[in-house]
Amino acid sequence: MCGIFALLSRNYASKYKLSTIFANFANIYGRGPDSTKLLSVTNSLFYGFHRLAINDLSILGEQPMKMETSDGNEIHLICNGEIYNHMALEREYGFVTHGASDCEVIMHLYNKFGDINDVAQRLDGVFAFVLYDKKKDTLFAARDPIGVRPLFMGTDTERDAFLFASESKAMHLLSRDIRQFPPGCTWSSGDPSEFYKWWNIENYANHSAETPDMVTTEEAALAMIRTDLEEATQKRLMSDRKIATFLSGGLDSSLITALVNRYNQYTVNTYSVGMTGGTDFTFAAKVADHLKTNHHEICFTAEEGIEILEEVIYTLETYDITTIRASVAMYLMSRYISRHTDDIVIYSGEGADEVTQGYLYFHNAPCTLSS
């Protein structure tokens, strides 16, 4: 993950103290400890970027990114994301990139098509980005289909300002009106009151038996699940750093660990977390032994879990009980990895129960789409 920040306001330096902007931006430093860049793109636009280097570890992968086009335009980009099909897009359209960053292709797509929605629709990945077209003097923002990458938007009517950040804490002192940027949408300063929804789940939710690709047998469903899971894991392995995994010993994390282990040449580091006597340790150890991973166990006490609650809530920016309860152990494990290892890219089985409606409370949903 990385941390992005953008402030759009005419002559912003006359309306905001730079020290206040910097202090707010520093609140999300933890998202990108490898490097920090601040840039006054124009006297009306400020960019900030905290980098966690995963793809193209060189200086060519640094952000904010700038592209000078053949017609004299400038395109400026900050993006927290991973674009899985960036190489395919570069080959398809003959793009010549400055570096090997997967995010650079976004500027090339915009330069070619000139429409932010065309750009978003061609991306296979997870992303939250802000892009500025200097010739049009227009700022755009976009978020991936289901909001895997976080993005918040703030407005300040008194100072005629729009703000964007990976976490809301980066704008607490800069805006009184902060909301989540809706997933699957784009925004333009040319029409700031509207969001354009370029992705809809209804486009994929056709339950008609007449649909040619509709799966109607258990055998076909199992085959499709296996193929989709393998392909989904493979395309996410684009990292210039080694990949480790969270391993509880359950079905989801064990499958992901097995696939990451299969597709990499190095010994994968695996991590499990729990309290003394927790069953996860037993099952995780069995899986790790079978896959021959380099396994680590992180044990915490009830007191440590209670002590960390405020920090977890501040980091997650939510009071949702289910989310907090599920995140305490994950937070403690992540903190241990950050402090004691070199592992940066960690995969897990998180999200599988949400996608397949594995939790009991999904049974109360009125229909599949509502779930």
PDB file of C-alpha atoms in Angstrom, residues 5-16 18 21 39-48 76 130 132-134 136-139 159-164 187 189:
ATOM      1  CA  PHE A   5      -2.890  13.099  -0.891  1.00  0.00           C
ATOM      2  CA  ALA A   6      -4.170  15.868  -3.165  1.00  0.00           C
ATOM      3  CA  LEU A   7      -5.464  19.366  -2.458  1.00  0.00           C
ATOM      4  CA  LEU A   8      -7.164  21.380  -5.201  1.00  0.00           C
ATOM      5  CA  SER A   9      -7.857  25.042  -4.415  1.00  0.00           C
ATOM      6  CA  ARG A  10      -7.003  28.238  -6.293  1.00  0.00           C
ATOM      7  CA  ASN A  11      -3.883  29.760  -4.730  1.00  0.00           C
ATOM      8  CA  TYR A  12      -4.032  27.180  -1.942  1.00  0.00           C
ATOM      9  CA  ALA A  13      -0.899  28.546  -0.229  1.00  0.00           C
ATOM     10  CA  SER A  14      -2.782  31.752   0.581  1.00  0.00           C
ATOM     11  CA  LYS A  15      -5.631  29.817   2.212  1.00  0.00           C
ATOM     12  CA  TYR A  16      -3.847  27.032   4.075  1.00  0.00           C
ATOM     13  CA  LEU A  18       1.740  24.700   4.596  1.00  0.00           C
ATOM     14  CA  ILE A  21      -0.985  20.517   5.179  1.00  0.00           C
ATOM     15  CA  LEU A  39       4.901  18.547  -4.962  1.00  0.00           C
ATOM     16  CA  SER A  40       3.222  21.824  -5.817  1.00  0.00           C
ATOM     17  CA  VAL A  41       1.939  20.836  -9.260  1.00  0.00           C
ATOM     18  CA  THR A  42       0.467  24.315  -9.837  1.00  0.00           C
ATOM     19  CA  ASN A  43      -0.437  27.179  -7.519  1.00  0.00           C
ATOM     20  CA  SER A  44      -3.844  25.491  -7.275  1.00  0.00           C
ATOM     21  CA  LEU A  45      -2.835  21.835  -6.869  1.00  0.00           C
ATOM     22  CA  PHE A  46      -0.730  20.103  -4.233  1.00  0.00           C
ATOM     23  CA  TYR A  47       0.301  16.430  -4.336  1.00  0.00           C
ATOM     24  CA  GLY A  48       1.723  14.269  -1.568  1.00  0.00           C
ATOM     25  CA  HIS A  76       0.501  14.345 -13.344  1.00  0.00           C
ATOM     26  CA  VAL A 130      -5.716  11.215  -8.857  1.00  0.00           C
ATOM     27  CA  TYR A 132      -4.246  16.099 -13.480  1.00  0.00           C
ATOM     28  CA  ASP A 133      -4.490  17.245 -17.104  1.00  0.00           C
ATOM     29  CA  LYS A 134      -2.594  20.542 -17.279  1.00  0.00           C
ATOM     30  CA  LYS A 136      -7.524  21.124 -19.634  1.00  0.00           C
ATOM     31  CA  ASP A 137      -6.704  22.331 -16.116  1.00  0.00           C
ATOM     32  CA  THR A 138      -8.832  19.455 -14.859  1.00  0.00           C
ATOM     33  CA  LEU A 139      -8.318  17.074 -11.955  1.00  0.00           C
ATOM     34  CA  ARG A 159     -11.939  27.938   0.638  1.00  0.00           C
ATOM     35  CA  ASP A 160     -13.373  26.380  -2.527  1.00  0.00           C
ATOM     36  CA  ALA A 161     -11.265  23.260  -2.043  1.00  0.00           C
ATOM     37  CA  PHE A 162     -11.403  19.561  -2.855  1.00  0.00           C
ATOM     38  CA  LEU A 163      -9.170  17.072  -1.077  1.00  0.00           C
ATOM     39  CA  PHE A 164      -8.330  13.409  -1.660  1.00  0.00           C
ATOM     40  CA  TRP A 187     -14.808  12.237 -10.502  1.00  0.00           C
ATOM     41  CA  SER A 189     -13.236  18.922 -11.231  1.00  0.00           C
TER      42      SER A 189
END
